Amino acid sequence: MPVIERIIKPKTHKGKQAILKREPKIIENAKQTFFIKGLKTTEVLQSCMKNLYILKKPYGQILQRRNDIRPFEDPTPLENFGRKFNASLFVLINNNKKRPNNLIIGRLFEHTIMDIVEFGVEDYKCLTNFKLEKISSDIKPMLVFQGELFESNHEYRRIKNLLIDMFQRETVKQIRLQGLEHVLSFTANDNCILFRSYKVLLKKSGTRVPRIELAEIGPRMNLRIRRTKLATDDLFKQACKKPKELKVKKKKNISEDNLGKTLGRVHVGTQKLNTIQTRKMKGLRKTLTERKSERKRKQVITEEDNAKKIKVNTDENNI
Amino acid sequence: MDIVNQILDNENNKNDCIQQLINVEKEIDVDIDEGTLLVSDYNTLNLKAPSKLEPNLEALTRDNVQLLINKIWTLPIKCVEEVILAELPKPKYVLPRSRKLPKPKSLTKWQQFAKDKGIRTKKKGRSKLKWDDLLQKWIPTYGFRNVEAEKQKEWLVECHDDGKPIQDPFVALKASKNEKKAKNELQRLRNLAKARKVKIPKVGFPSSEHFKDSKQLSMGAKIAEVSTASMGQFNEVLKKNVKKTKGKKVTKKKKSGQLKELGTKNKKKPKAGKGNRDFRKKVGGRKRRQ
C-alpha cells in the first residue's frame, strides 16, 4: 500500500521515506540476505556461513544470536526477520545428530516462505585454506551450472534458480572486462551439488579473445541435498510476473536493410478509381448521349424517391 | 634448416593448442545468458575417479567460462575513463521478484472528475514562489515557510468601526482553518474508503440506499407523520399531500417534416381555399334565410 493510502499518515519526512523504502517497487533493488544461526552449530558451519557472507557482502547481514528456528516445521520467525530487514533471502545453519552440518538456503516472496532447501555440507574447505591471491571484493561472479540434472529434474531446476538468485548479486547494464575475475561453479553429481569458486586469469592467446585459466580460491564444499520445500508452480509463476511498464512495445513496419539504413513501410488506403482526376482530354469527355442518359437516370432516382414519400403520406392518411 | 622447421612446427602446434583451448566444442550447445553472466551446461558429466575429481572439474568449468568469455567479448564495448566496459543485454533468465507488483494508485474523486472532464490543474513551469507587494519579496504560495510569511503579512487586522463588538478575527481565522483541515481529512478518508471498496454510510437526505422499496418509503413517511406526542393531530398538512386540482397536462409530440403539414391539412378549416373555390357550395358563415 502506498504511503498516501495509509489511514494514519506518517508525520515526519523521514518516517515517510522509511515506509516508502519498504513499499513494493516496479524495478526492485538487489535482494538482501540475512544469515542466521540455529540453536546448535559447528565450527565448519560457522566458517561456511561467514565465507558465504563475504561472497555476498554489501547485500547481507549476519545475525549474532542463536535462534531456535525449524523452518520446515514453523517458518514464521524467518518471515518476521525478512519483514524486519526487508530481506528476501536467508541462510540458516544448524547441526543435529540426525542431520549434521545443515545449511538451509531459502527465499521469501511478499514476506512469506517460497522455497527452502536443506543441504548437508561435506568436504568443506575454507577461503583461507587456499594460499592464493584473492579477488577484489564486491564483484559480480560468473555462474556456471554443470550437469544434466539441472535440466531434467524439476527439483534441481528450482534449486538452480534459487542459487542464481542467491549468488548473482545485482543486475548490471555494463561490466568492466577486467572485472570478470570470479567464477562460481555448481556441478550436479549424484544427489550432491559441488560448489567451487575460482579466480579467472586472463592470458594472451594471440587473438582478441583471451585464453582463460582458473585457480581455485575457495570456499569449496559439497552440498548434499536433504529436505526441500519448494513453491508451487502457481506461486512461482505469480512471483515471476514482469511489470507491464517494462515491456517494450514492438515497433511495427520499421526494418533495417543490410547497409544499416532504416526502412519504414507506410500503408496507403485503397485508391478511389471512380473519382480520380485523370488528364483532361477531348477523347475522355462524355458524349452528349452519355450525359443525357445520366441525367435521365438521376431524374428517375429522384422521382422514385418522391413516389416513396407520397406513398408514406397516403399510408398516414389511411391511418 | 631442419632446426628452423622444427621450431616453426612447434610454434604452429602451440598456436593450434591455444586455438583449441579458445574454441571449445560441446556435444550439446551450452546455454549462455550474458545478462546474468550465466552458463548452463547440460552435457552428461564424466567425472571419473575421485582422485581426479578436482582437476576434471576445473577443466570442465574452464571450458564453460571460456565459452562465456568468448560471448562477452563479442558484445559492444565502451571506453570510459580508460576502462573498457562491455554493455550487457537484459538478463534472459527469469528470477522471481521479492515483492508483488505494486498496484496502480486509485484516483481520488477529484482526480477522477478532472480526468473525465479533461481538466488539467498542473501547468508546466508554474512556480511555487510568488511576488508579494506588501512584503516586497518572493514568498511561497503554500508549504514550507508559507505560514511564516503569512504571519508577517497579517500581524494586524483592521476592526470595523461600527461600534459592534465583533469576534476576534484571528480566532475566526484559526477556526476556519481548522474546519478546512477537518474537511480535507474527511475527504481523504472517503477517498481511501472508495479505493478499498469499503461501504460507508451516507450523510444527508435519505436515498434509494436507505429505502429500497417505494412501499418502504411511504411507510416510513407515514410513521414519521404520526410519531409525535399527539399522534400527528396538530401537524401541518404537508404541501405534497394537497391534491392538485388542475387538469392533466397533455404531452404533445412534435411532428417532423411532412407529417407536420399533413396534420394541419386534416384540421377543420374553411374548405374554401385558394384556387379551388367552389362557388355553388355554400360554406361557412351565417345560414341564409330562404
CSV table of N, CA and C in Angstrom, one decimal, chain A residues 48-184:
chain,number,residue,atom,x,y,z
A,48,CYS,N,31.6,-21.6,7.2
A,48,CYS,CA,31.0,-21.7,5.9
A,48,CYS,C,30.0,-20.5,5.7
A,49,MET,N,29.3,-20.2,6.8
A,49,MET,CA,28.4,-19.1,6.7
A,49,MET,C,29.1,-17.7,6.5
A,50,LYS,N,30.2,-17.6,7.2
A,50,LYS,CA,31.0,-16.4,7.1
A,50,LYS,C,31.5,-16.2,5.7
A,51,ASN,N,32.0,-17.3,5.2
A,51,ASN,CA,32.5,-17.3,3.8
A,51,ASN,C,31.5,-16.9,2.8
A,52,LEU,N,30.3,-17.4,3.0
A,52,LEU,CA,29.2,-17.1,2.1
A,52,LEU,C,28.8,-15.6,2.2
A,53,TYR,N,28.9,-15.1,3.5
A,53,TYR,CA,28.6,-13.7,3.7
A,53,TYR,C,29.6,-12.8,3.0
A,54,ILE,N,30.9,-13.3,3.0
A,54,ILE,CA,31.9,-12.5,2.3
A,54,ILE,C,31.6,-12.4,0.8
A,55,LEU,N,31.1,-13.5,0.3
A,55,LEU,CA,30.8,-13.5,-1.1
A,55,LEU,C,29.6,-12.6,-1.4
A,56,LYS,N,28.7,-12.4,-0.4
A,56,LYS,CA,27.5,-11.6,-0.7
A,56,LYS,C,27.6,-10.1,-0.2
A,57,LYS,N,28.7,-9.7,0.3
A,57,LYS,CA,28.9,-8.7,1.3
A,57,LYS,C,27.9,-7.5,1.4
A,58,PRO,N,27.9,-6.6,0.5
A,58,PRO,CA,27.0,-5.5,0.8
A,58,PRO,C,25.5,-5.8,0.9
A,59,TYR,N,25.2,-7.0,0.4
A,59,TYR,CA,23.8,-7.3,0.4
A,59,TYR,C,23.4,-8.3,1.5
A,60,GLY,N,24.2,-8.4,2.5
A,60,GLY,CA,24.0,-9.4,3.5
A,60,GLY,C,24.1,-8.9,4.9
A,61,GLN,N,23.6,-9.7,5.9
A,61,GLN,CA,23.6,-9.2,7.2
A,61,GLN,C,23.7,-10.5,8.1
A,62,ILE,N,24.7,-10.5,9.0
A,62,ILE,CA,24.8,-11.7,9.9
A,62,ILE,C,24.2,-11.3,11.2
A,63,LEU,N,23.4,-12.2,11.7
A,63,LEU,CA,22.8,-12.1,13.0
A,63,LEU,C,23.6,-12.9,14.0
A,64,GLN,N,23.8,-12.2,15.1
A,64,GLN,CA,24.8,-12.8,16.1
A,64,GLN,C,24.2,-13.9,17.0
A,65,ARG,N,22.9,-13.7,17.3
A,65,ARG,CA,22.3,-14.6,18.3
A,65,ARG,C,21.9,-15.9,17.7
A,66,ARG,N,21.8,-16.9,18.6
A,66,ARG,CA,21.2,-18.2,18.1
A,66,ARG,C,19.7,-18.1,18.2
A,67,ASN,N,19.1,-18.8,17.3
A,67,ASN,CA,17.6,-18.8,17.3
A,67,ASN,C,17.1,-20.2,17.1
A,68,ASP,N,16.1,-20.5,17.8
A,68,ASP,CA,15.5,-21.9,17.7
A,68,ASP,C,14.5,-21.8,16.6
A,69,ILE,N,15.0,-22.0,15.4
A,69,ILE,CA,14.1,-21.9,14.2
A,69,ILE,C,14.2,-23.3,13.5
A,70,ARG,N,13.0,-23.8,13.3
A,70,ARG,CA,13.0,-25.0,12.4
A,70,ARG,C,12.1,-24.7,11.2
A,71,PRO,N,12.7,-24.3,10.1
A,71,PRO,CA,12.0,-23.7,9.0
A,71,PRO,C,11.0,-24.7,8.4
A,72,PHE,N,11.3,-26.0,8.5
A,72,PHE,CA,10.4,-26.9,7.9
A,72,PHE,C,9.1,-27.2,8.7
A,73,GLU,N,9.2,-26.9,10.0
A,73,GLU,CA,8.0,-27.0,10.9
A,73,GLU,C,7.3,-25.7,11.0
A,74,ASP,N,8.0,-24.6,11.3
A,74,ASP,CA,7.4,-23.3,11.5
A,74,ASP,C,8.2,-22.2,11.0
A,75,PRO,N,7.9,-21.7,9.8
A,75,PRO,CA,8.8,-20.7,9.2
A,75,PRO,C,8.5,-19.3,9.6
A,76,THR,N,7.5,-19.1,10.5
A,76,THR,CA,7.1,-17.7,10.8
A,76,THR,C,8.2,-16.8,11.4
A,77,PRO,N,9.1,-17.3,12.2
A,77,PRO,CA,10.2,-16.4,12.7
A,77,PRO,C,11.1,-15.9,11.5
A,78,LEU,N,11.3,-16.8,10.5
A,78,LEU,CA,12.1,-16.4,9.4
A,78,LEU,C,11.3,-15.3,8.6
A,79,GLU,N,10.0,-15.5,8.5
A,79,GLU,CA,9.2,-14.5,7.8
A,79,GLU,C,9.3,-13.1,8.5
A,80,ASN,N,9.3,-13.2,9.8
A,80,ASN,CA,9.3,-12.0,10.6
A,80,ASN,C,10.7,-11.3,10.4
A,81,PHE,N,11.7,-12.1,10.4
A,81,PHE,CA,13.1,-11.5,10.2
A,81,PHE,C,13.1,-10.8,8.8
A,82,GLY,N,12.5,-11.5,7.8
A,82,GLY,CA,12.5,-11.0,6.5
A,82,GLY,C,11.8,-9.7,6.4
A,83,ARG,N,10.7,-9.6,7.1
A,83,ARG,CA,9.9,-8.3,7.2
A,83,ARG,C,10.7,-7.2,7.8
A,84,LYS,N,11.4,-7.6,8.9
A,84,LYS,CA,12.2,-6.7,9.7
A,84,LYS,C,13.3,-6.1,8.9
A,85,PHE,N,14.1,-6.9,8.2
A,85,PHE,CA,15.3,-6.5,7.5
A,85,PHE,C,14.9,-6.1,6.0
A,86,ASN,N,13.7,-6.3,5.7
A,86,ASN,CA,13.3,-6.1,4.3
A,86,ASN,C,14.2,-7.0,3.3
A,87,ALA,N,14.4,-8.2,3.8
A,87,ALA,CA,15.2,-9.1,3.0
A,87,ALA,C,14.4,-10.3,2.5
A,88,SER,N,14.8,-10.8,1.3
A,88,SER,CA,14.0,-11.9,0.8
A,88,SER,C,14.8,-13.2,0.6
A,89,LEU,N,16.1,-13.2,1.1
A,89,LEU,CA,16.9,-14.4,1.0
A,89,LEU,C,17.4,-14.7,2.4
A,90,PHE,N,17.6,-15.9,2.7
A,90,PHE,CA,18.2,-16.2,4.0
A,90,PHE,C,19.0,-17.5,4.0
A,91,VAL,N,20.0,-17.5,4.9
A,91,VAL,CA,20.8,-18.7,5.0
A,91,VAL,C,20.8,-19.0,6.5
A,92,LEU,N,20.5,-20.2,6.8
A,92,LEU,CA,20.3,-20.7,8.2
A,92,LEU,C,21.2,-21.9,8.4
A,93,ILE,N,22.0,-21.9,9.5
A,93,ILE,CA,22.8,-23.1,9.8
A,93,ILE,C,22.4,-23.7,11.1
A,94,ASN,N,22.3,-25.0,11.1
A,94,ASN,CA,22.1,-25.7,12.4
A,94,ASN,C,22.7,-27.1,12.2
A,95,ASN,N,22.9,-27.7,13.4
A,95,ASN,CA,23.5,-29.0,13.4
A,95,ASN,C,22.8,-29.9,14.4
A,96,ASN,N,22.4,-31.1,14.0
A,96,ASN,CA,21.9,-32.1,14.9
A,96,ASN,C,22.3,-33.5,14.5
A,97,LYS,N,22.0,-34.4,15.4
A,97,LYS,CA,22.5,-35.7,15.2
A,97,LYS,C,22.0,-36.4,13.9
A,98,LYS,N,20.7,-36.1,13.7
A,98,LYS,CA,20.1,-36.7,12.5
A,98,LYS,C,20.6,-36.1,11.2
A,99,ARG,N,20.7,-34.8,11.3
A,99,ARG,CA,21.2,-34.1,10.1
A,99,ARG,C,22.4,-33.2,10.5
A,100,PRO,N,23.6,-33.8,10.4
A,100,PRO,CA,24.7,-33.0,10.8
A,100,PRO,C,25.1,-32.0,9.7
A,101,ASN,N,25.6,-30.8,10.1
A,101,ASN,CA,26.0,-29.7,9.2
A,101,ASN,C,25.0,-29.3,8.2
A,102,ASN,N,23.9,-28.8,8.8
A,102,ASN,CA,22.8,-28.4,7.9
A,102,ASN,C,23.0,-26.9,7.4
A,103,LEU,N,23.0,-26.7,6.1
A,103,LEU,CA,23.0,-25.4,5.6
A,103,LEU,C,21.6,-25.2,4.9
A,104,ILE,N,20.8,-24.3,5.4
A,104,ILE,CA,19.5,-24.1,4.8
A,104,ILE,C,19.5,-22.8,4.0
A,105,ILE,N,19.1,-22.9,2.8
A,105,ILE,CA,19.1,-21.7,2.0
A,105,ILE,C,17.6,-21.6,1.5
A,106,GLY,N,17.1,-20.4,1.6
A,106,GLY,CA,15.7,-20.2,1.1
A,106,GLY,C,15.4,-18.8,0.7
A,107,ARG,N,14.2,-18.6,0.2
A,107,ARG,CA,13.8,-17.2,-0.2
A,107,ARG,C,12.4,-17.0,0.2
A,108,LEU,N,12.1,-15.7,0.3
A,108,LEU,CA,10.7,-15.3,0.6
A,108,LEU,C,10.1,-14.5,-0.5
A,109,PHE,N,8.8,-14.6,-0.6
A,109,PHE,CA,8.1,-13.8,-1.6
A,109,PHE,C,7.0,-13.1,-0.8
A,110,GLU,N,7.0,-11.8,-0.9
A,110,GLU,CA,5.9,-11.0,-0.2
A,110,GLU,C,6.0,-11.4,1.3
A,111,HIS,N,7.2,-11.5,1.8
A,111,HIS,CA,7.4,-11.8,3.3
A,111,HIS,C,6.8,-13.2,3.7
A,112,THR,N,6.6,-14.1,2.8
A,112,THR,CA,6.2,-15.4,3.1
A,112,THR,C,7.1,-16.4,2.4
A,113,ILE,N,7.3,-17.5,3.1
A,113,ILE,CA,8.3,-18.5,2.6
A,113,ILE,C,7.9,-19.0,1.2
A,114,MET,N,8.9,-19.0,0.3
A,114,MET,CA,8.6,-19.6,-1.1
A,114,MET,C,9.4,-20.9,-1.2
A,115,ASP,N,10.7,-20.8,-1.2
A,115,ASP,CA,11.5,-22.0,-1.3
A,115,ASP,C,12.4,-22.2,-0.1
A,116,ILE,N,12.5,-23.4,0.4
A,116,ILE,CA,13.5,-23.7,1.3
A,116,ILE,C,14.2,-25.0,0.9
A,117,VAL,N,15.5,-25.0,0.9
A,117,VAL,CA,16.3,-26.2,0.5
A,117,VAL,C,17.3,-26.4,1.6
A,118,GLU,N,17.4,-27.7,2.0
A,118,GLU,CA,18.4,-28.0,3.1
A,118,GLU,C,19.5,-28.8,2.5
A,119,PHE,N,20.7,-28.3,2.8
A,119,PHE,CA,21.9,-29.0,2.3
A,119,PHE,C,22.7,-29.5,3.5
A,120,GLY,N,23.4,-30.7,3.2
A,120,GLY,CA,24.4,-31.1,4.2
A,120,GLY,C,25.7,-30.7,3.6
A,121,VAL,N,26.5,-30.0,4.4
A,121,VAL,CA,27.8,-29.6,4.0
A,121,VAL,C,28.9,-30.7,4.2
A,122,GLU,N,29.6,-31.0,3.1
A,122,GLU,CA,30.6,-32.1,3.2
A,122,GLU,C,31.9,-31.5,2.6
A,123,ASP,N,33.0,-32.1,3.0
A,123,ASP,CA,34.3,-31.8,2.4
A,123,ASP,C,34.5,-30.3,2.3
A,124,TYR,N,34.3,-29.6,3.4
A,124,TYR,CA,34.3,-28.2,3.4
A,124,TYR,C,35.8,-27.7,3.5
A,125,LYS,N,36.1,-26.7,2.7
A,125,LYS,CA,37.4,-26.1,2.7
A,125,LYS,C,37.2,-24.6,2.7
A,126,CYS,N,37.8,-23.9,3.7
A,126,CYS,CA,37.6,-22.5,3.9
A,126,CYS,C,38.4,-21.7,2.9
A,127,LEU,N,38.0,-20.4,2.8
A,127,LEU,CA,38.7,-19.4,1.9
A,127,LEU,C,40.2,-19.4,2.3
A,128,THR,N,40.5,-19.4,3.6
A,128,THR,CA,41.9,-19.2,4.0
A,128,THR,C,42.7,-20.4,3.7
A,129,ASN,N,42.1,-21.5,3.5
A,129,ASN,CA,42.9,-22.7,3.2
A,129,ASN,C,43.6,-22.7,1.9
A,130,PHE,N,43.1,-21.8,1.0
A,130,PHE,CA,43.8,-21.7,-0.3
A,130,PHE,C,44.7,-20.6,-0.3
A,131,LYS,N,46.0,-20.9,-0.4
A,131,LYS,CA,47.0,-19.8,-0.3
A,131,LYS,C,47.2,-19.2,-1.7
A,132,LEU,N,46.4,-18.3,-1.9
A,132,LEU,CA,46.4,-17.7,-3.3
A,132,LEU,C,46.0,-16.2,-3.1
A,133,GLU,N,46.4,-15.4,-4.1
A,133,GLU,CA,45.9,-14.1,-4.1
A,133,GLU,C,44.5,-14.1,-4.4
A,134,LYS,N,43.7,-13.4,-3.5
A,134,LYS,CA,42.2,-13.4,-3.7
A,134,LYS,C,41.8,-12.3,-4.7
A,135,ILE,N,40.5,-12.4,-5.0
A,135,ILE,CA,39.9,-11.4,-5.9
A,135,ILE,C,39.5,-10.2,-5.1
A,136,SER,N,39.3,-9.1,-5.8
A,136,SER,CA,38.8,-7.9,-5.2
A,136,SER,C,37.3,-8.2,-4.8
A,137,SER,N,36.9,-7.5,-3.7
A,137,SER,CA,35.5,-7.8,-3.2
A,137,SER,C,34.5,-7.1,-4.1
A,138,ASP,N,33.2,-7.4,-3.8
A,138,ASP,CA,32.0,-6.8,-4.5
A,138,ASP,C,32.1,-7.0,-6.0
A,139,ILE,N,32.4,-8.2,-6.4
A,139,ILE,CA,32.5,-8.4,-7.9
A,139,ILE,C,31.4,-9.4,-8.3
A,140,LYS,N,30.8,-9.0,-9.4
A,140,LYS,CA,29.7,-9.9,-9.9
A,140,LYS,C,30.3,-11.2,-10.4
A,141,PRO,N,30.0,-12.3,-9.9
A,141,PRO,CA,30.6,-13.6,-10.3
A,141,PRO,C,30.0,-14.1,-11.6
A,142,MET,N,30.7,-14.9,-12.3
A,142,MET,CA,30.1,-15.7,-13.4
A,142,MET,C,29.6,-17.0,-12.8
A,143,LEU,N,28.5,-17.4,-13.2
A,143,LEU,CA,27.9,-18.6,-12.6
A,143,LEU,C,27.9,-19.7,-13.7
A,144,VAL,N,28.4,-20.8,-13.3
A,144,VAL,CA,28.4,-22.0,-14.2
A,144,VAL,C,27.7,-23.1,-13.6
A,145,PHE,N,26.7,-23.6,-14.3
A,145,PHE,CA,25.9,-24.8,-13.8
A,145,PHE,C,26.2,-26.0,-14.7
A,146,GLN,N,26.7,-27.1,-14.2
A,146,GLN,CA,27.0,-28.2,-15.0
A,146,GLN,C,26.3,-29.4,-14.5
A,147,GLY,N,25.9,-30.3,-15.5
A,147,GLY,CA,25.2,-31.5,-15.2
A,147,GLY,C,23.8,-31.5,-15.8
A,148,GLU,N,23.4,-32.7,-16.3
A,148,GLU,CA,22.1,-32.7,-17.0
A,148,GLU,C,21.0,-32.7,-16.0
A,149,LEU,N,21.3,-33.0,-14.7
A,149,LEU,CA,20.2,-32.9,-13.7
A,149,LEU,C,19.6,-31.5,-13.6
A,150,PHE,N,20.4,-30.5,-13.8
A,150,PHE,CA,19.9,-29.2,-13.8
A,150,PHE,C,18.8,-28.9,-14.8
A,151,GLU,N,18.8,-29.7,-15.8
A,151,GLU,CA,17.7,-29.5,-16.9
A,151,GLU,C,16.6,-30.5,-16.7
A,152,SER,N,16.9,-31.8,-16.4
A,152,SER,CA,15.9,-32.8,-16.4
A,152,SER,C,15.1,-32.9,-15.1
A,153,ASN,N,15.7,-32.5,-14.0
A,153,ASN,CA,15.0,-32.7,-12.7
A,153,ASN,C,14.3,-31.4,-12.3
A,154,HIS,N,13.1,-31.5,-11.9
A,154,HIS,CA,12.3,-30.2,-11.5
A,154,HIS,C,12.9,-29.6,-10.3
A,155,GLU,N,13.2,-30.5,-9.3
A,155,GLU,CA,13.8,-30.0,-8.1
A,155,GLU,C,15.1,-29.3,-8.3
A,156,TYR,N,16.0,-29.9,-9.1
A,156,TYR,CA,17.3,-29.3,-9.3
A,156,TYR,C,17.1,-28.0,-10.1
A,157,ARG,N,16.1,-28.0,-11.0
A,157,ARG,CA,15.9,-26.8,-11.8
A,157,ARG,C,15.6,-25.6,-10.8
A,158,ARG,N,14.7,-25.9,-9.9
A,158,ARG,CA,14.3,-24.9,-8.9
A,158,ARG,C,15.5,-24.5,-8.0
A,159,ILE,N,16.3,-25.5,-7.6
A,159,ILE,CA,17.5,-25.2,-6.8
A,159,ILE,C,18.5,-24.3,-7.5
A,160,LYS,N,18.6,-24.6,-8.8
A,160,LYS,CA,19.5,-23.8,-9.7
A,160,LYS,C,19.0,-22.3,-9.6
A,161,ASN,N,17.7,-22.2,-9.8
A,161,ASN,CA,17.1,-20.8,-9.8
A,161,ASN,C,17.4,-20.1,-8.4
A,162,LEU,N,17.2,-20.9,-7.4
A,162,LEU,CA,17.5,-20.3,-6.0
A,162,LEU,C,19.0,-19.9,-5.9
A,163,LEU,N,19.9,-20.8,-6.4
A,163,LEU,CA,21.3,-20.5,-6.2
A,163,LEU,C,21.7,-19.3,-7.1
A,164,ILE,N,21.1,-19.2,-8.2
A,164,ILE,CA,21.4,-18.0,-9.1
A,164,ILE,C,20.9,-16.7,-8.4
A,165,ASP,N,19.7,-16.8,-7.8
A,165,ASP,CA,19.1,-15.7,-7.1
A,165,ASP,C,20.0,-15.3,-5.9
A,166,MET,N,20.6,-16.3,-5.3
A,166,MET,CA,21.5,-16.1,-4.1
A,166,MET,C,22.8,-15.5,-4.5
A,167,PHE,N,23.4,-15.9,-5.6
A,167,PHE,CA,24.8,-15.5,-5.8
A,167,PHE,C,25.0,-14.5,-7.0
A,168,GLN,N,23.9,-14.2,-7.7
A,168,GLN,CA,24.1,-13.3,-8.9
A,168,GLN,C,24.4,-11.9,-8.5
A,169,ARG,N,24.2,-11.5,-7.3
A,169,ARG,CA,24.3,-10.1,-6.9
A,169,ARG,C,23.3,-9.2,-7.7
A,170,GLU,N,23.7,-8.0,-8.0
A,170,GLU,CA,22.7,-7.1,-8.7
A,170,GLU,C,22.8,-7.3,-10.2
A,171,THR,N,21.7,-6.9,-10.9
A,171,THR,CA,21.8,-7.0,-12.4
A,171,THR,C,22.5,-5.7,-12.8
A,172,VAL,N,23.4,-5.8,-13.8
A,172,VAL,CA,24.1,-4.6,-14.2
A,172,VAL,C,23.9,-4.5,-15.7
A,173,LYS,N,24.1,-3.2,-16.2
A,173,LYS,CA,24.0,-2.9,-17.6
A,173,LYS,C,25.3,-3.0,-18.3
A,174,GLN,N,26.4,-2.6,-17.5
A,174,GLN,CA,27.7,-2.7,-18.1
A,174,GLN,C,28.6,-3.4,-17.2
A,175,ILE,N,29.6,-4.0,-17.7
A,175,ILE,CA,30.6,-4.7,-16.8
A,175,ILE,C,32.0,-4.4,-17.4
A,176,ARG,N,32.9,-4.2,-16.4
A,176,ARG,CA,34.3,-4.0,-16.8
A,176,ARG,C,34.9,-5.3,-17.2
A,177,LEU,N,35.6,-5.3,-18.3
A,177,LEU,CA,36.1,-6.6,-18.8
A,177,LEU,C,37.1,-7.2,-17.9
A,178,GLN,N,37.9,-6.3,-17.2
A,178,GLN,CA,38.9,-6.7,-16.3
A,178,GLN,C,38.3,-7.2,-15.0
A,179,GLY,N,37.0,-6.8,-14.8
A,179,GLY,CA,36.3,-7.2,-13.6
A,179,GLY,C,35.7,-8.6,-13.6
A,180,LEU,N,35.9,-9.3,-14.7
A,180,LEU,CA,35.4,-10.7,-14.8
A,180,LEU,C,36.4,-11.6,-14.1
A,181,GLU,N,36.4,-11.6,-12.8
A,181,GLU,CA,37.5,-12.2,-12.1
A,181,GLU,C,37.1,-13.5,-11.4
A,182,HIS,N,35.8,-13.6,-11.2
A,182,HIS,CA,35.4,-14.7,-10.2
A,182,HIS,C,34.4,-15.6,-10.9
A,183,VAL,N,34.6,-16.9,-10.7
A,183,VAL,CA,33.6,-17.9,-11.2
A,183,VAL,C,33.1,-18.7,-10.0
A,184,LEU,N,31.8,-18.9,-10.0
A,184,LEU,CA,31.2,-19.9,-9.0
A,184,LEU,C,30.7,-21.0,-9.9
